[in-house]
């Protein structure tokens, strides 16, 4: 069976949360998925800083103290081809603003006090000191209107978590005896407010098989839709990953989904062979014009994604049960770039179900859903259009089987719900794509008769009469919970009849 891309997204439970600017209170009331920037400040306390990629300078290269009108900044996590982040910015139309990157002369500076309101630069040699003074004296002219945007790319700044942090320089004083420049500065919290023309591109390039997993959460009732709050352990904090790639290489075989009752009155649902495969990567993009973000989006890229679920419903009862169970919570923590962007990815993998059983025995259902490779979903925050490619799904089903004498119904789906919490300059977003697949609903009646006649076959003494539908559901949503989002945007939802027939399980000679 071949199903549209939207279907697979539905069935697996991929959830991109919709983006919502959060600059003003009035906007917070307008956009239901908004994330206050205070939340990101708390989040950033646990995230590693993506470090600037400093230009390689040879021994004969002279330090460059000149004031510039444009800049290209690059960041990485110290590993080749893992994360690419690049910001280009220009101040060519602003006569009163210039820019300097400390990386252009970092080897000429002994140390830097990277704090506001006074940043101290201690020079190694007098010729470098006087060359800098000659270039930077421009700021002390212009009737106090001139200012410099400085990016603090120096090892001293890295030591206190200010690597590459932007500052506005309003004046400079000099101490010729100490070869020290004292810069009157204010740290810039949001670069968008000082960049008239720029472009930000953050992309992941590498395949990461195992992101950091969170410490186990407390036990919870399987009927609960929301898990208890996540707790970061010291070990988790030390091991935070800076790659925003979620690995779906997870198995949860022989996992009990729920168990109610005991003795002669019980009902159980087990994952006999269940799991997921593939990777989900993310891209952030923003373009600035006239000190405002004019275009921004987040892009999810699913590679080799598939989910497989084989469930066994068994018991001796007349009972029903429904709920939602997260089997594997994943947090691939991502990174932050001071005053530029913050990104954290998370995902839950698990099973949702609605089951009942009358009689005694067991019945099994199963299916695999495979997503077109690759599948891309772009959620536009501002000034662009949503985009998707791929998202076709292929399914493989497992023939139902049973034993005993019972009638059972089971509605179930596997879910993969990756979401991103992203800050792009001064705006915060929480976006997800819910991919619920495979999603199936079935009714089975296990029949036995030693005289034969099961499934209208004279010699059949054991059979299972089944009516099974298979499908997918996929939607974008805003908020932290894909089951009860602030709002959602349907991408696709459909169910097909897979089986409506009686299967012979055993015949007499």
Coordinates of C-alpha atoms in Angstrom, one line a residue:
X1 CA 0.0 0.0 0.0
X2 CA 1.3 3.4 -0.9
X3 CA 0.0 6.4 1.1
X4 CA 0.5 10.1 0.7
X5 CA 3.3 11.8 2.6
X6 CA 0.9 13.7 4.9
X7 CA -0.4 10.4 6.1
X8 CA 2.8 9.1 7.4
X9 CA 3.4 12.3 9.2
X10 CA 0.1 11.8 10.9
X11 CA 0.7 8.3 11.9
X12 CA 4.1 8.7 13.4
X13 CA 3.3 11.7 15.4
X14 CA 5.8 14.3 14.2
X15 CA 4.8 17.6 15.7
X16 CA 6.2 21.0 14.6
X17 CA 4.8 23.7 16.9
X18 CA 3.8 26.9 15.2
X19 CA 5.9 29.9 15.7
X20 CA 4.8 32.9 17.6
X21 CA 6.6 36.2 18.0
X22 CA 6.8 37.3 21.6
X23 CA 8.1 40.8 21.6
X24 CA 5.2 42.6 23.2
X25 CA 2.4 41.7 25.6
X26 CA -0.2 42.5 22.9
X27 CA 1.3 40.0 20.6
X28 CA 1.4 37.4 23.3
X29 CA -2.3 37.7 23.6
X30 CA -2.7 37.3 19.8
X31 CA -0.5 34.2 19.2
X32 CA -1.4 31.1 21.3
X33 CA 1.9 29.4 20.9
X34 CA 4.1 32.2 22.1
X35 CA 7.1 31.6 24.3
X36 CA 8.1 34.4 26.6
X37 CA 11.8 35.2 26.3
X38 CA 12.2 34.7 30.0
X39 CA 11.6 31.0 29.4
X40 CA 14.6 31.0 27.0
X41 CA 16.8 32.8 29.5
X42 CA 16.1 29.9 31.9
X43 CA 16.6 27.3 29.2
X44 CA 19.9 28.9 28.2
X45 CA 21.4 28.3 31.6
X46 CA 21.5 24.6 30.7
X47 CA 22.6 24.9 27.1
X48 CA 26.2 25.0 25.8
X49 CA 27.4 28.0 23.9
X50 CA 28.2 27.4 20.2
X51 CA 31.7 28.9 19.8
X52 CA 32.8 31.3 17.1
X53 CA 34.9 29.8 14.3
X54 CA 38.0 32.0 14.5
X55 CA 39.9 32.8 11.2
X56 CA 43.2 31.0 11.0
X57 CA 46.1 33.5 11.2
X58 CA 49.6 32.8 10.2
X59 CA 52.7 34.1 12.1
X60 CA 53.3 36.8 9.5
X61 CA 49.7 38.0 9.5
X62 CA 49.4 41.5 11.0
X63 CA 46.5 42.2 13.4
X64 CA 43.7 44.1 11.8
X65 CA 42.3 47.0 13.9
X66 CA 40.4 48.7 11.1
X67 CA 36.7 49.7 11.5
X68 CA 34.5 47.9 9.0
X69 CA 31.0 48.3 7.6
X70 CA 30.1 44.6 7.3
X71 CA 30.9 41.3 8.9
X72 CA 30.6 37.6 8.5
X73 CA 30.4 35.5 11.7
X74 CA 30.6 31.7 11.8
X75 CA 30.0 29.3 14.7
X76 CA 30.5 25.6 15.2
X77 CA 30.7 23.0 18.0
X78 CA 34.4 22.1 17.4
X79 CA 33.6 19.2 15.1
X80 CA 33.9 19.3 11.4
X81 CA 30.7 19.2 9.4
X82 CA 28.4 18.9 12.4
X83 CA 26.7 22.3 12.7
X84 CA 27.0 25.3 10.4
X85 CA 25.9 28.7 11.7
X86 CA 26.6 31.9 9.8
X87 CA 25.5 35.5 10.2
X88 CA 26.2 38.1 7.6
X89 CA 25.5 41.8 8.5
X90 CA 26.1 45.2 6.9
X91 CA 26.0 48.8 8.2
X92 CA 26.9 50.4 4.9
X93 CA 24.0 52.8 5.1
X94 CA 24.7 53.9 8.7
X95 CA 27.4 56.5 8.7
X96 CA 27.5 56.7 12.5
X97 CA 28.0 52.9 13.0
X98 CA 31.1 50.7 12.4
X99 CA 31.9 47.1 13.4
X100 CA 34.9 45.2 14.6
X101 CA 35.5 41.6 15.2
X102 CA 38.0 41.0 18.1
X103 CA 39.1 37.8 16.3
X104 CA 40.9 40.0 13.7
X105 CA 43.4 41.1 16.4
X106 CA 42.9 38.7 19.3
X107 CA 46.6 37.5 19.3
X108 CA 47.7 41.2 19.9
X109 CA 45.7 41.4 23.2
X110 CA 47.1 39.9 26.4
X111 CA 43.7 39.7 28.1
X112 CA 40.2 41.2 28.0
X113 CA 37.8 42.1 30.8
X114 CA 34.6 41.1 28.9
X115 CA 32.1 42.9 31.1
X116 CA 30.0 46.0 30.9
X117 CA 29.9 48.9 31.5
X118 CA 33.7 49.0 31.1
X119 CA 35.6 46.5 28.9
X120 CA 39.3 46.6 29.4
X121 CA 41.7 45.5 26.6
X122 CA 45.3 44.9 27.6
X123 CA 47.7 45.1 24.7
X124 CA 50.9 43.1 24.4
X125 CA 52.9 45.6 22.4
X126 CA 52.9 49.4 22.0
X127 CA 52.8 49.4 18.2
X128 CA 49.5 47.4 18.3
X129 CA 48.1 49.7 21.0
X130 CA 48.8 52.9 19.0
X131 CA 47.5 51.3 15.8
X132 CA 44.2 50.5 17.4
X133 CA 44.0 53.9 18.9
X134 CA 44.5 55.5 15.5
X135 CA 41.7 53.5 14.0
X136 CA 39.2 53.6 16.9
X137 CA 39.5 57.3 17.8
X138 CA 36.7 57.8 15.3
X139 CA 34.2 56.9 18.0
X140 CA 35.2 59.9 20.2
X141 CA 34.2 62.2 17.4
X142 CA 30.8 62.8 15.7
X143 CA 29.4 64.8 18.6
X144 CA 28.8 61.5 20.5
X145 CA 26.7 59.9 17.8
X146 CA 29.3 57.5 16.6
X147 CA 29.3 53.9 18.0
X148 CA 31.0 50.6 17.3
X149 CA 29.4 47.2 17.3
X150 CA 32.0 44.8 18.8
X151 CA 32.0 41.0 18.8
X152 CA 34.0 39.8 21.7
X153 CA 35.9 36.9 20.1
X154 CA 38.8 36.4 22.5
X155 CA 39.8 33.5 24.8
X156 CA 39.3 35.7 27.8
X157 CA 35.7 36.2 26.9
X158 CA 35.2 32.5 26.2
X159 CA 36.3 31.7 29.8
X160 CA 33.3 33.6 31.2
X161 CA 30.8 32.4 28.6
X162 CA 30.9 35.5 26.5
X163 CA 32.5 34.0 23.4
X164 CA 31.4 36.1 20.4
X165 CA 29.0 38.2 22.5
X166 CA 28.0 41.5 20.9
X167 CA 28.6 44.8 22.6
X168 CA 27.8 48.4 21.7
X169 CA 30.9 50.6 22.2
X170 CA 29.9 54.3 23.0
X171 CA 33.3 55.7 23.9
X172 CA 37.0 54.7 24.5
X173 CA 39.6 56.0 26.9
X174 CA 43.3 55.1 26.8
X175 CA 46.1 54.6 29.2
X176 CA 49.4 54.9 27.4
X177 CA 51.5 53.8 30.3
X178 CA 49.6 50.5 30.8
X179 CA 48.9 50.0 27.1
X180 CA 45.2 49.6 27.9
X181 CA 42.1 50.7 26.2
X182 CA 38.9 51.1 28.3
X183 CA 35.8 50.7 26.3
X184 CA 32.5 52.1 27.6
X185 CA 30.1 49.4 26.5
X186 CA 26.6 47.9 26.9
X187 CA 25.9 44.3 26.1
X188 CA 23.4 43.7 23.3
X189 CA 20.7 41.2 24.2
X190 CA 19.1 41.1 20.8
X191 CA 21.2 41.7 17.6
X192 CA 18.1 42.3 15.6
X193 CA 17.8 45.8 17.1
X194 CA 21.3 46.9 15.9
X195 CA 21.5 45.1 12.5
X196 CA 20.0 47.1 9.6
X197 CA 20.7 44.4 7.0
X198 CA 21.6 40.8 7.7
X199 CA 21.0 37.1 7.2
X200 CA 21.2 34.2 9.6
X201 CA 21.5 30.6 8.5
X202 CA 21.8 27.7 11.0
X203 CA 22.0 24.1 9.6
X204 CA 22.9 20.7 10.8
X205 CA 25.1 18.6 8.5
X206 CA 26.2 15.5 10.3
X207 CA 24.5 12.2 11.2
X208 CA 24.5 11.8 14.9
X209 CA 23.2 8.3 16.0
X210 CA 22.8 8.9 19.7
X211 CA 21.8 12.2 21.3
X212 CA 21.9 12.7 25.0
X213 CA 18.9 11.2 26.7
X214 CA 17.3 12.7 29.8
X215 CA 17.3 11.2 33.2
X216 CA 14.2 8.9 33.5
X217 CA 11.0 10.6 34.5
X218 CA 8.9 9.6 37.4
X219 CA 6.3 6.9 37.0
X220 CA 2.9 8.0 35.8
X221 CA -0.5 6.6 35.1
X222 CA -0.7 5.5 31.5
X223 CA -4.0 7.5 31.2
X224 CA -2.2 10.7 31.9
X225 CA -1.7 12.9 28.8
X226 CA 1.1 15.0 30.3
X227 CA 4.2 13.6 31.9
X228 CA 5.6 14.9 35.2
X229 CA 8.1 17.7 34.8
X230 CA 11.5 16.8 33.4
X231 CA 14.4 16.8 35.8
X232 CA 18.0 17.5 34.7
X233 CA 20.6 15.6 36.6
X234 CA 24.3 16.7 37.0
X235 CA 25.3 13.9 34.6
X236 CA 22.8 15.1 32.1
X237 CA 24.1 18.7 32.3
X238 CA 27.7 17.6 31.8
X239 CA 26.7 15.6 28.8
X240 CA 24.5 18.1 27.0
X241 CA 24.8 17.6 23.2
X242 CA 25.2 20.6 21.0
X243 CA 23.9 18.9 17.9
X244 CA 20.3 19.6 17.0
X245 CA 19.8 16.2 15.3
X246 CA 17.4 13.8 16.9
X247 CA 18.2 10.1 16.5
X248 CA 15.2 7.8 16.2
X249 CA 17.3 4.6 16.5
X250 CA 15.2 3.2 19.4
X251 CA 13.7 -0.2 20.2
X252 CA 11.1 -0.9 22.9
X253 CA 10.4 -4.6 22.5
X254 CA 8.5 -6.6 25.1
X255 CA 7.3 -3.4 26.8
X256 CA 4.0 -3.5 28.8
X257 CA 1.8 -0.6 27.8
X258 CA -0.8 -1.2 30.5
X259 CA -1.9 -3.9 32.9
X260 CA -5.2 -3.7 34.8
X261 CA -6.8 -6.2 37.1
X262 CA -5.5 -9.6 38.2
X263 CA -6.4 -13.2 38.6
X264 CA -9.5 -14.1 36.6
X265 CA -10.2 -10.5 35.6
X266 CA -7.4 -8.8 33.9
X267 CA -6.5 -7.0 30.7
X268 CA -3.0 -6.3 29.3
X269 CA -1.5 -4.6 26.3
X270 CA 2.1 -5.3 25.3
X271 CA 4.5 -4.1 22.6
X272 CA 6.1 -7.3 21.4
X273 CA 8.2 -5.8 18.7
X274 CA 8.2 -2.0 18.5
X275 CA 10.6 0.7 17.6
X276 CA 11.6 3.5 15.3
X277 CA 14.4 4.3 12.9
X278 CA 15.8 7.4 11.2
X279 CA 16.9 10.9 12.0
X280 CA 15.3 14.3 12.2
X281 CA 17.4 17.4 11.5
X282 CA 16.6 21.1 11.8
X283 CA 17.4 24.3 10.1
X284 CA 16.8 27.9 11.3
X285 CA 16.8 30.9 9.0
X286 CA 16.2 34.6 9.4
X287 CA 16.7 37.7 7.2
X288 CA 16.9 41.2 8.7
X289 CA 16.0 44.5 6.9
X290 CA 15.8 47.9 8.6
X291 CA 16.4 46.5 12.1
X292 CA 13.5 44.0 11.8
X293 CA 13.3 40.3 11.0
X294 CA 11.5 40.3 7.6
X295 CA 11.7 36.6 7.0
X296 CA 12.2 33.6 9.3
X297 CA 11.4 29.9 9.4
X298 CA 12.3 26.5 11.0
X299 CA 12.7 23.5 8.8
X300 CA 12.4 19.8 9.9
X301 CA 14.1 17.3 7.7
X302 CA 13.2 13.6 8.3
X303 CA 15.7 11.0 6.9
X304 CA 15.0 7.3 6.7
X305 CA 12.2 7.6 9.2
X306 CA 10.0 4.6 9.9
X307 CA 8.1 3.1 12.9
X308 CA 6.9 -0.4 13.5
X309 CA 4.4 -1.6 16.1
X310 CA 3.3 -5.2 16.9
X311 CA 0.9 -5.3 19.8
X312 CA -0.6 -8.1 21.8
X313 CA -3.9 -7.6 23.7
X314 CA -4.6 -10.4 26.1
X315 CA -6.6 -11.1 29.2
X316 CA -9.6 -12.8 30.8
X317 CA -12.1 -10.1 31.4
X318 CA -14.8 -7.8 30.2
X319 CA -12.8 -4.6 30.5
X320 CA -11.7 -1.6 28.5
X321 CA -8.8 0.8 28.9
X322 CA -7.4 3.8 27.0
X323 CA -4.4 6.1 27.3
X324 CA -1.1 7.3 26.0
X325 CA 2.3 6.2 27.1
X326 CA 5.7 7.7 26.3
X327 CA 8.2 4.8 26.1
X328 CA 11.3 6.8 25.2
X329 CA 11.7 10.6 26.0
X330 CA 14.6 12.1 24.1
X331 CA 16.2 15.5 24.5
X332 CA 18.8 16.5 22.0
X333 CA 19.7 19.8 23.7
X334 CA 21.1 21.8 20.9
X335 CA 22.9 25.1 21.6
X336 CA 22.8 28.8 22.0
X337 CA 24.5 31.7 20.3
X338 CA 24.5 34.7 22.6
X339 CA 22.1 37.5 21.4
X340 CA 21.5 35.5 18.1
X341 CA 19.7 32.2 18.5
X342 CA 18.8 29.4 20.8
X343 CA 17.7 26.0 19.8
X344 CA 16.5 22.9 21.7
X345 CA 15.0 19.8 20.1
X346 CA 13.1 17.2 22.0
X347 CA 11.0 14.1 21.0
X348 CA 8.7 11.6 22.6
X349 CA 8.3 8.1 21.1
X350 CA 5.5 5.9 22.3
X351 CA 2.1 4.4 21.8
X352 CA -1.5 5.6 22.1
X353 CA -4.3 3.1 22.6
X354 CA -8.0 2.4 23.2
X355 CA -8.7 -1.2 23.9
X356 CA -11.3 -3.6 25.2
X357 CA -11.6 -7.3 25.5
X358 CA -14.5 -9.7 26.2
X359 CA -13.8 -13.3 26.9
X360 CA -10.4 -15.1 27.5
X361 CA -7.4 -15.3 25.2
X362 CA -5.2 -13.1 23.1
X363 CA -5.1 -11.3 19.8
X364 CA -2.2 -9.6 18.0
X365 CA -2.0 -6.7 15.5
X366 CA 0.9 -5.1 13.7
X367 CA 2.1 -2.7 11.0
X368 CA 5.2 -0.8 9.8
X369 CA 5.0 2.8 8.3
X370 CA 7.9 4.1 6.2
X371 CA 8.3 7.8 5.3
X372 CA 9.5 9.0 1.9
X373 CA 13.2 9.8 2.2
X374 CA 13.9 12.7 2.7
X375 CA 10.8 14.5 3.8
X376 CA 11.0 18.2 4.5
X377 CA 8.5 20.4 6.3
X378 CA 9.2 24.2 6.6
X379 CA 7.1 26.2 9.0
X380 CA 7.2 29.9 8.1
X381 CA 7.2 32.3 11.1
X382 CA 7.3 35.5 9.1
X383 CA 7.6 36.8 5.5
X384 CA 7.7 33.5 3.7
X385 CA 5.5 30.5 2.7
X386 CA 5.2 27.1 4.3
X387 CA 6.8 24.3 2.3
X388 CA 6.8 20.5 2.2
X389 CA 8.3 17.8 0.0
X390 CA 8.1 14.1 0.4
X391 CA 5.8 12.9 3.2
X392 CA 4.6 9.9 1.2
X393 CA 4.2 6.8 3.3
X394 CA 4.4 3.1 2.5
X395 CA 3.0 0.6 5.0
X396 CA 3.5 -3.1 5.6
X397 CA 1.0 -5.0 7.7
X398 CA 1.2 -8.0 9.9
X399 CA -1.6 -10.5 9.7
X400 CA -3.7 -10.5 12.9
X401 CA -3.7 -13.7 14.9
X402 CA -5.4 -15.0 18.1
X403 CA -6.2 -17.8 20.5
X404 CA -8.8 -18.6 23.0
X405 CA -12.4 -17.4 22.8
X406 CA -12.9 -13.7 22.8
X407 CA -14.0 -10.5 21.1
X408 CA -11.5 -7.7 21.2
X409 CA -11.2 -4.1 19.9
X410 CA -8.0 -2.2 19.6
X411 CA -7.4 1.3 18.4
X412 CA -3.7 2.2 18.5
X413 CA -0.9 4.3 17.0
X414 CA 2.8 4.8 17.3
X415 CA 3.8 8.4 17.7
X416 CA 7.0 10.3 17.1
X417 CA 6.6 13.9 18.2
X418 CA 9.7 16.0 17.5
X419 CA 9.4 19.7 18.4
X420 CA 11.7 22.7 18.5
X421 CA 12.0 25.5 21.0
X422 CA 13.7 28.2 19.0
X423 CA 14.7 31.8 19.7
X424 CA 15.7 33.8 16.7
X425 CA 17.0 37.2 17.8
X426 CA 14.1 38.7 19.9
X427 CA 11.3 36.3 19.0
X428 CA 10.6 32.9 20.6
X429 CA 8.8 30.0 19.0
X430 CA 7.6 26.5 20.0
X431 CA 6.8 24.4 17.0
X432 CA 6.1 20.7 16.4
X433 CA 4.9 18.2 13.8
X434 CA 2.8 15.3 15.1
X435 CA 3.4 12.1 13.2
X436 CA 1.1 9.3 14.2
X437 CA 1.9 6.2 12.2
X438 CA 1.1 3.5 11.9
X439 CA -2.3 4.2 13.1
X440 CA -4.8 1.3 13.1
X441 CA -8.2 0.3 14.5
X442 CA -9.3 -3.3 14.6
X443 CA -12.0 -5.6 15.9
X444 CA -11.3 -9.3 16.2
X445 CA -13.3 -12.3 17.2
X446 CA -11.4 -15.5 18.0
X447 CA -13.6 -18.5 17.2
X448 CA -13.0 -22.2 18.0
X449 CA -15.2 -25.3 17.2
X450 CA -13.8 -28.8 17.2
X451 CA -16.5 -29.8 14.8
X452 CA -15.2 -27.4 12.2
X453 CA -17.0 -24.7 10.2
X454 CA -14.9 -21.8 11.4
X455 CA -14.6 -19.0 8.7
X456 CA -17.2 -21.0 6.7
X457 CA -14.5 -23.7 6.1
X458 CA -15.7 -27.3 6.9
X459 CA -12.3 -28.4 8.4
X460 CA -11.4 -25.1 10.1
X461 CA -11.5 -25.5 13.9
X462 CA -9.8 -22.2 14.9
X463 CA -9.9 -18.8 13.3
X464 CA -10.0 -15.1 13.8
X465 CA -12.5 -12.9 12.1
X466 CA -11.0 -9.4 11.8
X467 CA -12.0 -5.9 10.6
X468 CA -8.8 -3.8 10.6
X469 CA -8.3 -0.3 9.2
X470 CA -4.9 1.3 8.8
X471 CA -4.0 4.9 8.3
X472 CA -2.1 8.0 9.3
X473 CA -2.5 11.4 10.9
X474 CA -0.2 14.4 10.6
X475 CA -0.6 17.9 11.8
X476 CA 1.4 21.0 12.9
X477 CA 0.7 22.4 16.3
X478 CA 1.5 25.1 18.7
X479 CA 2.4 24.5 22.3
X480 CA 4.2 21.9 24.4
X481 CA 1.7 19.0 24.2
X482 CA 0.7 17.5 20.8
X483 CA -2.4 15.9 22.3
X484 CA -3.9 19.1 23.6
X485 CA -2.1 22.0 21.7
X486 CA -3.1 25.6 21.8
X487 CA -4.1 25.0 18.2
X488 CA -3.2 22.8 15.3
X489 CA -3.1 22.8 11.5
X490 CA -4.2 19.5 9.9
X491 CA -1.9 18.2 7.2
X492 CA -3.5 14.9 6.4
X493 CA -5.7 12.3 8.1
X494 CA -7.2 9.2 6.6
X495 CA -7.9 5.5 7.3
X496 CA -8.2 2.6 4.9
X497 CA -9.7 -0.8 5.3
X498 CA -6.9 -3.3 5.5
X499 CA -8.6 -6.5 6.4
X500 CA -12.3 -7.4 6.6
X501 CA -12.1 -11.2 6.5
X502 CA -11.8 -14.4 8.5
X503 CA -8.4 -16.1 8.8
X504 CA -8.1 -19.8 9.5
X505 CA -5.5 -20.5 12.2
X506 CA -6.0 -24.3 12.6
X507 CA -7.7 -27.0 10.5
X508 CA -8.3 -30.7 11.3
X509 CA -6.8 -33.3 8.9

